[in-house]
XYZ file of C-alpha atoms in Angstrom:
678
model
C -7.525 -25.448 37.806
C -11.063 -26.770 37.581
C -13.654 -25.065 39.786
C -15.301 -27.118 42.571
C -18.788 -27.012 43.956
C -18.712 -28.278 47.561
C -21.843 -29.067 49.553
C -20.112 -28.807 52.900
C -20.907 -25.135 53.046
C -24.632 -26.024 53.417
C -24.412 -28.813 55.969
C -26.574 -28.665 59.155
C -29.682 -30.055 60.771
C -32.786 -29.465 58.658
C -36.303 -30.384 59.835
C -38.413 -32.115 57.265
C -37.528 -34.225 54.285
C -34.244 -33.901 52.471
C -34.373 -31.493 49.489
C -32.855 -31.296 46.080
C -29.254 -30.123 45.864
C -28.977 -26.488 44.932
C -32.698 -25.708 45.043
C -32.386 -22.455 47.063
C -31.819 -19.657 44.552
C -31.739 -22.220 41.711
C -28.000 -21.687 41.353
C -27.799 -25.016 39.545
C -29.987 -23.882 36.702
C -27.137 -22.698 34.430
C -26.257 -25.128 31.729
C -23.334 -27.325 32.737
C -23.197 -29.925 29.997
C -25.911 -31.389 27.835
C -23.844 -33.649 25.644
C -25.123 -36.975 27.042
C -27.851 -38.507 29.161
C -25.607 -38.844 32.172
C -24.741 -35.105 32.470
C -26.544 -32.583 34.612
C -29.187 -30.663 32.706
C -29.627 -26.940 32.694
C -32.578 -24.625 32.593
C -33.819 -26.051 29.305
C -35.420 -29.033 31.042
C -35.929 -27.881 34.603
C -39.675 -27.254 34.102
C -40.598 -30.773 33.071
C -38.493 -33.015 35.296
C -39.724 -34.693 38.496
C -38.238 -33.446 41.750
C -35.494 -35.648 43.169
C -36.284 -36.784 46.744
C -34.882 -39.300 49.171
C -35.804 -42.901 48.181
C -37.079 -43.820 51.682
C -39.474 -40.882 51.826
C -40.521 -41.609 48.272
C -41.515 -45.199 49.137
C -43.475 -44.144 52.218
C -45.414 -41.514 50.250
C -46.219 -43.996 47.538
C -47.528 -46.585 50.036
C -49.752 -44.032 51.802
C -51.155 -42.928 48.438
C -52.050 -46.479 47.413
C -53.798 -47.172 50.739
C -55.966 -44.094 50.300
C -56.867 -45.162 46.758
C -57.939 -48.615 47.960
C -60.194 -47.101 50.659
C -61.899 -44.614 48.395
C -62.087 -46.730 45.263
C -62.662 -50.403 46.172
C -62.297 -52.880 43.327
C -65.565 -54.125 41.723
C -66.903 -57.529 42.796
C -66.946 -60.454 40.423
C -64.682 -62.995 38.885
C -63.873 -60.698 36.013
C -61.731 -58.365 38.141
C -58.760 -59.640 40.101
C -56.998 -57.328 42.481
C -53.455 -56.878 41.386
C -50.635 -56.836 43.836
C -49.572 -53.413 44.993
C -46.861 -51.869 42.858
C -44.758 -48.771 43.077
C -45.167 -46.576 39.998
C -41.925 -45.406 38.432
C -41.056 -41.756 38.093
C -41.652 -40.563 34.570
C -37.985 -39.948 33.846
C -36.598 -43.405 34.611
C -37.550 -47.086 34.846
C -39.208 -48.483 37.970
C -37.061 -50.140 40.525
C -37.193 -50.955 44.224
C -35.564 -48.206 46.223
C -32.910 -49.350 48.672
C -33.747 -49.194 52.331
C -30.427 -47.535 53.123
C -28.892 -45.317 50.460
C -25.295 -46.117 49.635
C -22.739 -43.468 50.431
C -22.145 -41.014 47.600
C -18.486 -41.089 46.780
C -16.522 -38.127 45.441
C -16.277 -38.684 41.714
C -15.678 -36.888 38.469
C -19.017 -36.493 36.696
C -17.300 -37.094 33.362
C -16.028 -40.524 34.504
C -19.415 -42.285 34.510
C -23.084 -41.704 33.921
C -24.984 -40.349 36.901
C -28.738 -40.696 37.204
C -29.185 -38.600 40.298
C -27.243 -36.624 42.809
C -28.715 -36.773 46.318
C -27.666 -34.923 49.418
C -28.472 -36.725 52.627
C -28.118 -34.505 55.693
C -27.527 -37.596 57.784
C -24.338 -38.258 55.863
C -21.151 -36.266 56.318
C -19.693 -37.197 52.963
C -19.184 -34.241 50.645
C -20.209 -34.174 47.003
C -17.723 -32.532 44.654
C -18.415 -31.735 41.008
C -15.491 -31.045 38.682
C -16.051 -28.809 35.653
C -13.613 -28.239 32.794
C -14.171 -24.941 30.964
C -12.062 -23.388 28.194
C -11.525 -19.759 29.176
C -9.928 -17.345 26.675
C -9.333 -13.652 27.256
C -11.220 -11.450 24.807
C -8.524 -9.324 23.107
C -10.605 -8.192 20.165
C -11.652 -4.765 21.565
C -8.061 -3.888 22.488
C -6.767 -5.131 19.135
C -9.404 -3.130 17.259
C -8.415 0.057 19.086
C -4.731 -0.586 18.392
C -5.383 -1.083 14.664
C -7.641 1.983 14.522
C -4.927 4.227 15.952
C -2.360 2.763 13.560
C -4.642 3.429 10.577
C -4.989 7.060 11.650
C -1.212 7.340 11.737
C -1.316 7.965 15.494
C 1.574 5.627 16.143
C 2.397 7.122 19.531
C -1.126 6.338 20.683
C -0.991 2.886 19.078
C 2.262 2.086 20.884
C 0.802 3.186 24.216
C -2.355 1.157 23.630
C -0.268 -1.880 22.770
C 1.881 -1.465 25.861
C -1.147 -1.168 28.157
C -3.261 -3.998 26.757
C -1.453 -6.291 24.327
C 2.257 -6.362 25.139
C 1.843 -9.335 27.485
C 0.368 -11.298 24.570
C 3.330 -10.711 22.259
C 3.810 -14.477 21.930
C 0.506 -14.658 20.045
C 1.488 -14.923 16.335
C -1.313 -12.682 15.084
C -0.643 -9.925 17.631
C 3.100 -10.065 16.918
C 2.554 -9.695 13.160
C 0.140 -6.783 13.671
C 2.703 -4.988 15.842
C 5.466 -5.555 13.255
C 3.130 -4.276 10.541
C 2.523 -1.103 12.544
C 6.274 -0.452 12.962
C 6.847 -0.977 9.245
C 3.975 1.346 8.299
C 5.343 4.186 10.409
C 8.798 3.746 8.854
C 10.566 2.482 11.981
C 12.655 -0.163 10.239
C 15.205 -0.112 13.034
C 12.613 -1.391 15.523
C 11.373 -4.049 13.101
C 14.901 -5.456 12.903
C 15.060 -5.547 16.706
C 11.917 -7.659 17.147
C 12.326 -11.086 18.719
C 10.242 -13.598 16.808
C 8.099 -15.713 19.169
C 8.439 -19.472 19.070
C 4.717 -19.761 18.454
C 5.061 -17.940 15.099
C 7.991 -20.007 13.855
C 6.032 -23.196 14.573
C 2.572 -21.844 13.876
C 0.056 -23.785 11.819
C -1.178 -20.491 10.382
C 0.839 -20.338 7.165
C -0.549 -16.932 6.206
C 0.928 -15.310 9.317
C 4.335 -16.803 8.552
C 4.169 -15.481 4.983
C 3.091 -12.066 6.255
C 6.080 -11.927 8.590
C 8.456 -13.033 5.818
C 7.177 -10.203 3.625
C 7.697 -7.677 6.412
C 11.302 -8.881 6.795
C 11.993 -8.631 3.048
C 10.421 -5.167 2.835
C 12.485 -4.003 5.814
C 15.703 -5.451 4.378
C 15.160 -3.485 1.172
C 15.291 -0.297 3.255
C 18.022 -1.160 5.765
C 20.763 -3.563 4.784
C 19.838 -4.041 1.158
C 20.218 -7.175 -0.938
C 23.755 -8.210 -1.808
C 24.681 -10.818 -4.396
C 24.421 -13.469 -1.690
C 20.965 -12.122 -0.784
C 19.717 -12.270 -4.361
C 17.821 -15.539 -3.772
C 15.869 -13.724 -1.079
C 14.486 -11.386 -3.688
C 14.416 -13.667 -6.701
C 13.515 -16.965 -5.062
C 12.148 -16.676 -1.540
C 10.275 -13.453 -2.172
C 8.973 -14.510 -5.556
C 8.640 -18.277 -5.643
C 9.132 -20.818 -2.913
C 7.854 -19.463 0.357
C 6.224 -16.116 -0.191
C 5.267 -14.731 -3.572
C 4.456 -18.183 -4.873
C 2.027 -18.890 -2.049
C 0.301 -15.586 -2.644
C 0.195 -16.305 -6.359
C -1.142 -19.845 -5.763
C -3.987 -18.408 -3.727
C -4.902 -16.104 -6.605
C -4.622 -18.944 -9.091
C -6.976 -20.996 -6.947
C -9.342 -18.059 -6.875
C -9.159 -17.787 -10.654
C -9.806 -21.531 -11.046
C -12.814 -21.327 -8.766
C -14.121 -18.407 -10.772
C -13.772 -20.368 -14.011
C -15.692 -23.282 -12.472
C -18.510 -21.081 -11.244
C -20.764 -22.290 -14.035
C -20.487 -25.823 -12.649
C -20.879 -24.882 -9.007
C -22.884 -21.847 -7.980
C -21.078 -21.200 -4.705
C -17.577 -21.890 -6.003
C -16.605 -18.232 -6.150
C -17.995 -17.590 -2.689
C -15.968 -20.478 -1.293
C -12.783 -19.258 -2.922
C -13.259 -15.628 -1.973
C -14.117 -16.544 1.612
C -10.452 -17.510 2.053
C -9.293 -13.967 1.255
C -9.161 -12.402 4.699
C -7.386 -9.261 5.816
C -4.138 -11.172 6.333
C -4.192 -12.384 2.736
C -4.920 -8.844 1.534
C -1.944 -7.578 3.512
C 0.250 -10.276 1.953
C -0.766 -9.205 -1.546
C -0.176 -5.536 -0.744
C 3.307 -6.230 0.621
C 4.105 -8.445 -2.353
C 3.268 -5.595 -4.706
C 5.346 -3.105 -2.699
C 8.336 -5.470 -2.708
C 7.894 -6.093 -6.399
C 7.981 -2.343 -7.014
C 11.225 -1.968 -5.075
C 12.849 -4.878 -6.878
C 11.689 -3.510 -10.256
C 10.458 -6.968 -11.181
C 7.112 -8.216 -12.409
C 6.920 -11.762 -11.090
C 3.621 -11.854 -9.267
C 1.642 -11.843 -12.525
C -1.725 -11.115 -10.951
C -4.318 -11.443 -13.663
C -6.659 -8.521 -14.218
C -9.676 -10.782 -13.769
C -8.385 -11.817 -10.337
C -8.007 -8.214 -9.196
C -11.505 -7.557 -10.495
C -12.816 -10.504 -8.478
C -11.042 -9.273 -5.376
C -12.435 -5.788 -5.858
C -15.993 -7.087 -6.221
C -15.622 -9.171 -3.083
C -14.201 -6.344 -0.991
C -16.833 -3.932 -2.287
C -19.643 -6.348 -1.467
C -18.348 -6.730 2.098
C -17.541 -3.036 2.547
C -13.849 -3.724 3.270
C -12.526 -0.413 2.032
C -9.293 -0.500 4.043
C -8.300 -3.857 2.547
C -9.065 -2.406 -0.883
C -6.929 0.609 -0.047
C -3.935 -1.604 0.829
C -4.075 -3.627 -2.393
C -4.773 -0.634 -4.654
C -1.876 1.459 -3.311
C 0.408 -1.580 -3.586
C -0.625 -1.924 -7.227
C -0.022 1.799 -7.842
C 3.509 1.448 -6.443
C 4.196 -1.669 -8.514
C 2.529 -0.893 -11.852
C 2.048 2.864 -11.763
C -1.350 4.481 -11.407
C -2.397 4.066 -15.061
C -1.750 0.311 -15.264
C -3.134 -0.285 -11.785
C -6.408 1.431 -12.650
C -6.652 -0.551 -15.863
C -6.297 -3.800 -13.915
C -9.001 -2.846 -11.420
C -11.446 -0.826 -13.510
C -10.550 -1.490 -17.131
C -9.586 2.141 -17.768
C -7.650 4.795 -15.886
C -10.087 7.467 -17.056
C -12.957 6.100 -14.942
C -10.936 5.197 -11.838
C -11.702 8.305 -9.782
C -15.426 8.242 -10.566
C -15.682 4.503 -9.876
C -13.971 4.760 -6.510
C -16.118 7.667 -5.352
C -19.337 6.138 -6.707
C -18.744 2.641 -5.322
C -17.560 3.586 -1.856
C -19.250 6.881 -0.977
C -22.050 6.682 1.595
C -25.278 8.696 1.797
C -24.707 9.222 5.518
C -21.299 10.397 6.710
C -19.147 7.521 7.955
C -15.869 8.361 9.669
C -13.962 5.239 8.626
C -15.095 5.351 4.986
C -14.318 9.073 4.683
C -10.800 8.576 6.069
C -10.151 5.591 3.801
C -11.270 7.495 0.684
C -9.127 10.469 1.680
C -6.194 8.092 2.172
C -6.704 6.513 -1.276
C -7.047 9.774 -3.202
C -4.134 11.449 -1.437
C -1.810 8.447 -1.780
C -2.533 8.199 -5.500
C -1.931 11.939 -6.020
C 1.419 11.819 -4.202
C 2.569 8.857 -6.314
C 1.713 10.382 -9.687
C 4.496 11.823 -11.810
C 4.059 15.562 -12.171
C 4.512 16.903 -15.683
C 2.414 19.122 -17.971
C 0.483 16.085 -19.238
C -0.386 14.550 -15.837
C -0.795 17.749 -13.823
C -4.514 18.382 -14.599
C -5.492 14.844 -13.604
C -3.427 14.949 -10.419
C -4.973 18.262 -9.446
C -8.435 16.726 -9.886
C -7.596 13.927 -7.439
C -6.330 16.478 -4.904
C -9.423 18.657 -5.307
C -11.759 15.689 -4.747
C -9.714 14.762 -1.699
C -10.249 18.313 -0.454
C -14.005 17.667 -0.220
C -13.308 14.640 1.984
C -10.890 16.705 4.064
C -13.599 19.322 4.642
C -15.825 16.552 6.047
C -13.208 15.916 8.714
C -13.272 19.577 9.698
C -17.058 19.506 9.885
C -17.756 16.172 11.561
C -14.552 14.956 13.258
C -12.120 17.817 13.879
C -10.134 15.549 16.196
C -8.978 13.701 13.044
C -7.251 16.810 11.742
C -4.200 15.376 13.465
C -4.093 12.222 11.363
C -1.879 10.843 8.617
C -4.644 11.213 6.053
C -5.258 14.927 6.658
C -1.562 15.835 6.951
C -0.749 14.089 3.681
C -3.623 15.831 1.957
C -1.992 19.125 2.984
C 1.295 17.922 1.470
C -0.415 16.901 -1.771
C -2.176 20.268 -1.949
C 1.095 22.162 -1.456
C 2.892 20.007 -4.045
C 0.249 20.688 -6.687
C 0.088 24.394 -5.844
C 3.862 24.824 -6.070
C 4.323 22.657 -9.164
C 6.743 23.999 -11.719
C 7.773 22.262 -14.919
C 11.536 21.906 -14.676
C 11.917 20.930 -18.331
C 10.450 24.235 -19.471
C 12.921 26.281 -17.425
C 15.606 27.806 -19.615
C 18.086 28.022 -16.762
C 17.677 24.336 -15.847
C 17.658 23.074 -19.419
C 20.953 24.883 -20.039
C 22.733 22.964 -17.265
C 25.298 20.454 -18.604
C 24.247 17.696 -16.173
C 21.166 15.500 -15.961
C 18.156 15.251 -13.649
C 17.535 11.472 -13.707
C 14.295 9.778 -12.846
C 10.841 11.259 -12.772
C 9.901 13.692 -10.048
C 6.736 13.150 -8.018
C 4.975 15.755 -5.957
C 7.143 16.881 -3.063
C 10.159 14.712 -3.929
C 13.669 16.144 -3.819
C 15.435 16.511 -7.199
C 18.718 14.768 -7.967
C 21.378 16.230 -10.215
C 24.098 14.163 -11.936
C 27.049 16.359 -12.955
C 29.125 15.904 -16.067
C 32.254 16.790 -14.127
C 32.462 18.882 -10.946
C 29.778 21.514 -11.529
C 27.072 22.230 -8.947
C 23.948 24.158 -10.008
C 22.697 27.139 -8.113
C 20.114 26.004 -5.531
C 17.892 28.978 -6.297
C 17.242 27.553 -9.745
C 15.479 24.602 -8.080
C 13.902 26.328 -5.122
C 10.094 26.597 -5.091
C 9.259 29.524 -2.829
C 5.668 29.793 -1.655
C 3.543 31.141 1.166
C 2.861 27.682 2.599
C 5.938 27.457 4.797
C 3.956 28.023 8.007
C 1.426 25.379 6.975
C 4.207 22.871 6.352
C 5.780 23.653 9.722
C 2.442 22.925 11.404
C 2.153 19.658 9.472
C 5.690 18.693 10.489
C 4.914 19.351 14.149
C 1.755 17.234 13.963
C 3.599 14.363 12.249
C 6.231 14.352 14.978
C 3.559 14.313 17.686
C 1.923 11.308 16.021
C 5.256 9.512 15.660
C 4.646 9.146 11.900
C 8.219 8.976 10.620
C 7.310 8.505 6.955
C 5.078 11.594 6.948
C 7.779 13.544 8.801
C 10.185 12.729 5.948
C 7.663 14.056 3.426
C 7.202 17.287 5.404
C 10.959 17.897 5.620
C 11.326 17.279 1.879
C 8.742 19.919 1.022
C 10.261 22.387 3.472
C 13.666 21.848 1.845
C 12.225 22.668 -1.583
C 10.985 26.022 -0.267
C 13.964 26.965 1.902
C 16.437 29.587 0.813
C 19.168 27.965 2.926
C 18.178 24.285 3.305
C 21.399 22.942 4.872
C 19.925 22.552 8.383
C 16.774 20.892 7.032
C 18.912 18.492 5.008
C 20.812 17.619 8.192
C 17.538 16.946 10.031
C 16.358 14.678 7.229
C 19.637 12.764 7.067
C 19.646 12.283 10.835
C 16.049 11.026 10.812
C 16.642 8.488 8.052
C 20.028 7.331 9.316
C 19.662 7.320 13.099
C 15.966 6.877 13.804
C 14.615 4.932 10.840
C 17.729 3.150 9.588
C 16.280 3.718 6.115
C 19.436 3.576 4.016
C 17.479 3.271 0.795
C 15.878 6.692 1.214
C 19.052 8.091 2.810
C 20.999 7.492 -0.398
C 18.503 9.516 -2.452
C 18.608 12.317 0.132
C 22.411 12.466 -0.021
C 22.361 12.565 -3.828
C 19.977 15.519 -3.622
C 22.180 17.197 -1.022
C 24.906 17.476 -3.653
C 22.971 20.465 -4.991
C 23.970 22.604 -1.981
C 27.583 21.430 -1.546
C 29.835 24.113 -2.997
C 32.885 24.153 -0.711
C 35.488 21.430 -0.141
C 34.444 20.689 3.437
C 30.800 20.056 2.604
C 31.729 17.998 -0.464
C 34.131 15.808 1.525
C 31.520 15.261 4.228
C 28.915 14.277 1.646
C 31.389 11.911 -0.021
C 31.979 10.049 3.242
C 28.250 9.894 3.902
C 27.514 8.334 0.514
C 30.396 5.869 0.762
C 29.064 4.631 4.113
C 25.774 3.570 2.511
C 25.583 0.043 1.181
C 25.104 -0.217 -2.562
C 22.208 -2.430 -3.490
C 18.780 -1.820 -1.945
C 16.958 -3.114 -4.959
C 17.305 0.371 -6.408
C 16.730 0.968 -10.083
C 20.022 0.955 -12.068
C 19.527 4.647 -12.791
C 19.951 5.474 -9.094
C 23.007 3.245 -8.791
C 24.452 5.019 -11.820
C 23.681 8.425 -10.268
C 25.474 7.408 -7.071
C 28.697 6.586 -8.930
C 28.518 9.712 -11.035
C 28.066 11.967 -7.996
C 30.932 10.190 -6.188
C 33.009 10.737 -9.321
C 32.390 14.476 -8.993
C 33.396 14.293 -5.313
C 36.460 12.079 -5.888
C 39.891 13.033 -4.603
C 41.939 11.792 -7.551
C 41.819 11.229 -11.288
C 42.272 7.493 -10.794
C 39.332 7.273 -8.407
C 37.176 9.216 -10.838
C 38.048 6.838 -13.704
C 37.226 3.764 -11.606
C 33.833 5.176 -10.671
C 33.140 6.062 -14.287
C 33.955 2.486 -15.306
C 31.512 1.182 -12.689
C 28.828 3.539 -13.947
C 29.350 2.376 -17.537
C 29.151 -1.293 -16.540
C 25.719 -1.052 -14.944
C 23.071 -2.932 -16.950
C 19.629 -1.770 -18.030
C 20.395 1.938 -18.029
C 17.594 4.105 -19.347
C 17.647 5.666 -22.769
C 18.160 9.236 -21.531
C 21.125 8.086 -19.417
C 22.788 6.423 -22.412
C 22.186 9.509 -24.513
C 23.650 11.669 -21.755
C 26.785 9.530 -21.630
C 27.171 9.636 -25.393
C 26.551 13.366 -25.655
C 29.269 14.088 -23.098
C 31.699 11.501 -24.514
C 31.494 9.351 -21.403
C 30.349 6.073 -22.981
C 32.581 3.102 -23.582
C 32.846 1.268 -26.896
C 34.663 -2.037 -27.446
C 36.094 -1.940 -23.958
C 37.896 1.384 -24.451
C 37.100 5.013 -23.899
C 35.399 6.451 -26.934
C 37.653 8.917 -28.765
C 35.915 11.045 -31.378
C 37.532 11.636 -34.760
C 37.990 15.341 -34.146
C 39.604 14.915 -30.741
C 42.369 12.333 -30.435
C 43.560 13.629 -27.087
C 40.503 12.818 -24.945
C 40.845 13.936 -21.331
C 38.669 13.702 -18.238
C 36.161 16.579 -18.317
C 36.743 19.286 -15.757
C 34.513 21.881 -14.178
C 35.867 24.532 -16.555
C 34.987 22.317 -19.532
C 31.432 21.861 -18.284
C 30.901 25.505 -17.467
C 32.427 26.517 -20.788
C 29.884 24.394 -22.641
C 27.170 25.770 -20.353
C 28.124 29.378 -21.100
C 28.436 28.607 -24.816
C 24.947 27.102 -24.982
C 23.558 29.979 -22.906
C 25.121 32.581 -25.199
C 23.827 30.735 -28.242
C 20.272 30.764 -26.878
C 20.517 34.441 -25.921
C 21.799 35.259 -29.400
C 18.950 33.257 -30.893
C 16.394 35.159 -28.805
C 18.024 38.472 -29.719
C 17.853 37.610 -33.410
C 14.185 36.689 -32.993
C 13.475 40.040 -31.356
C 15.272 41.834 -34.169
C 13.250 39.966 -36.796
C 10.055 40.814 -34.926
C 11.038 44.490 -34.731
C 11.809 44.627 -38.443
C 8.467 43.034 -39.172
C 6.644 45.638 -37.099
C 8.504 48.486 -38.856
C 7.641 47.076 -42.270
C 4.014 46.638 -41.251
C 3.732 50.175 -39.882
C 5.207 51.660 -43.036
C 2.628 49.840 -45.096
C -0.327 51.192 -43.084
C -1.976 54.411 -44.310
C -1.541 57.479 -42.201
C -4.375 58.436 -39.888
C -6.496 61.318 -41.137
C -6.191 64.524 -39.189
């Protein structure tokens, strides 16, 4: 509805000449519209315009003024001067014209419909004057949206949800607000709620292509954790997510950026024009593309190193550290930390120094400190822990500790944040690190630990037959259990489901009896998150504590209920079939699962060697039968444990022989030494 200004509220008998409309209080002085000569002017020209008065009074005043001029200044005598007829001078702001004796009635009209020279209020007339104004009014949502995003960045998802409910929920049909809310749910690990979102019509038919791409990426990322990608869904990963509607558009934007950069010598501002299109939404698209690429184990985005360098320079120049954080961590997930650092900085050796040097501030800044802590901690938790990488990972954690101490000093309220809690987890993981390959007990096991273990991740064991290792061989006892319990409590209060999973995983590694903690983790991933991708890995790890028939049967049913393909690496799909083979109820079932495991493509080298070493590989479509054993049979637990005991005894005998040789050497040496003088 357009507001109305009605003069009827000021009607009444007024002594003296009529006056200009709105003069008392100068309420008319705000700018109404200055787009044309026929619109009312505002305060910008009120000081130099002539007052508007009634035409009749104006004519009388002019006549009296002329008469006084004639009396006081008579015209000179002589033929040279001829008295001109009296004339009425025109007001300075319009052409002269004879005022009407009776003013015409002022009709109600829309000011936009025609040009208006003057608006006059005649108290002798009862006709109202109505002015119609059309103003575009939009509610300012930016402060509420900024607060919502700030809470989500801190990992305070409970607070972010409450803020959204109080201030933004009624605007859920806005495409940008909808995408930001979906992004928040995905970040916290609530894939079940993402699947339950109702897409607004405005997003499906939005002209903002970037928001549609962002939403498509969120759906693909969620599907990789919930329902997986079947053979029918393969185009979603290989085509939609990497070519036609999503990855390709992100890649095209980077290619355009690269082209603009190459043309910079011809046009000075070409790079600035290209980079100006890279907003936070585009950065989020790139980050999600890299995360999806990592989960599909494909390399189809093909982002050139020079493009990532250009992006980094742009974000650094504008101080957009959170956008840099999103893209960098996505690259670490997709390429690994070494390759990602090479793409951004040219060398992985200088990455830590470059990040701290480029982004550190001389004066403490809360947002920058949290972002740096987030970057360093996320990188440390993603690095593979082994004797070669451990020193470098520890350095990242130690540098993050300095940033964490700033939180204690300047903003203790941020101790309950995702960044600080995850730094605690990284610190515990580095402190409790133990090289599994150097353990004699673990190396003597007949099975295989596939994959590479990161800090705080649960190990997975693939048995040769039915054997189950002793949990105490893998347990990492420490004095940080109380600290981890506090971190778990804080993560639950924040509603940070992903961090809660990480806390439970580290508590399991330290627990003497982890069955209850395993149950809590399974329930969280299955019931709350609907994260079947992570649930499968948890169940494969749970095999390590299943020793009786009841627990093994329960685990078997749990694994069978999980859909196969979540874009998992073939090694994990192979591990699933091998663990189910150990839990199978019949010889026939075990053989079928073994056939499926053999048929999986792109198995790693250590997996193929494991299969060959244990006579589980298939050659020419048949089971391999060695020359010295024509009667090949399915390996049993006794076979596996027999080989285990044999290898153990051989190593003990070898160590005993070494001790004997050392003792004989000492005896020989002592006999050769001269006796001490008395």
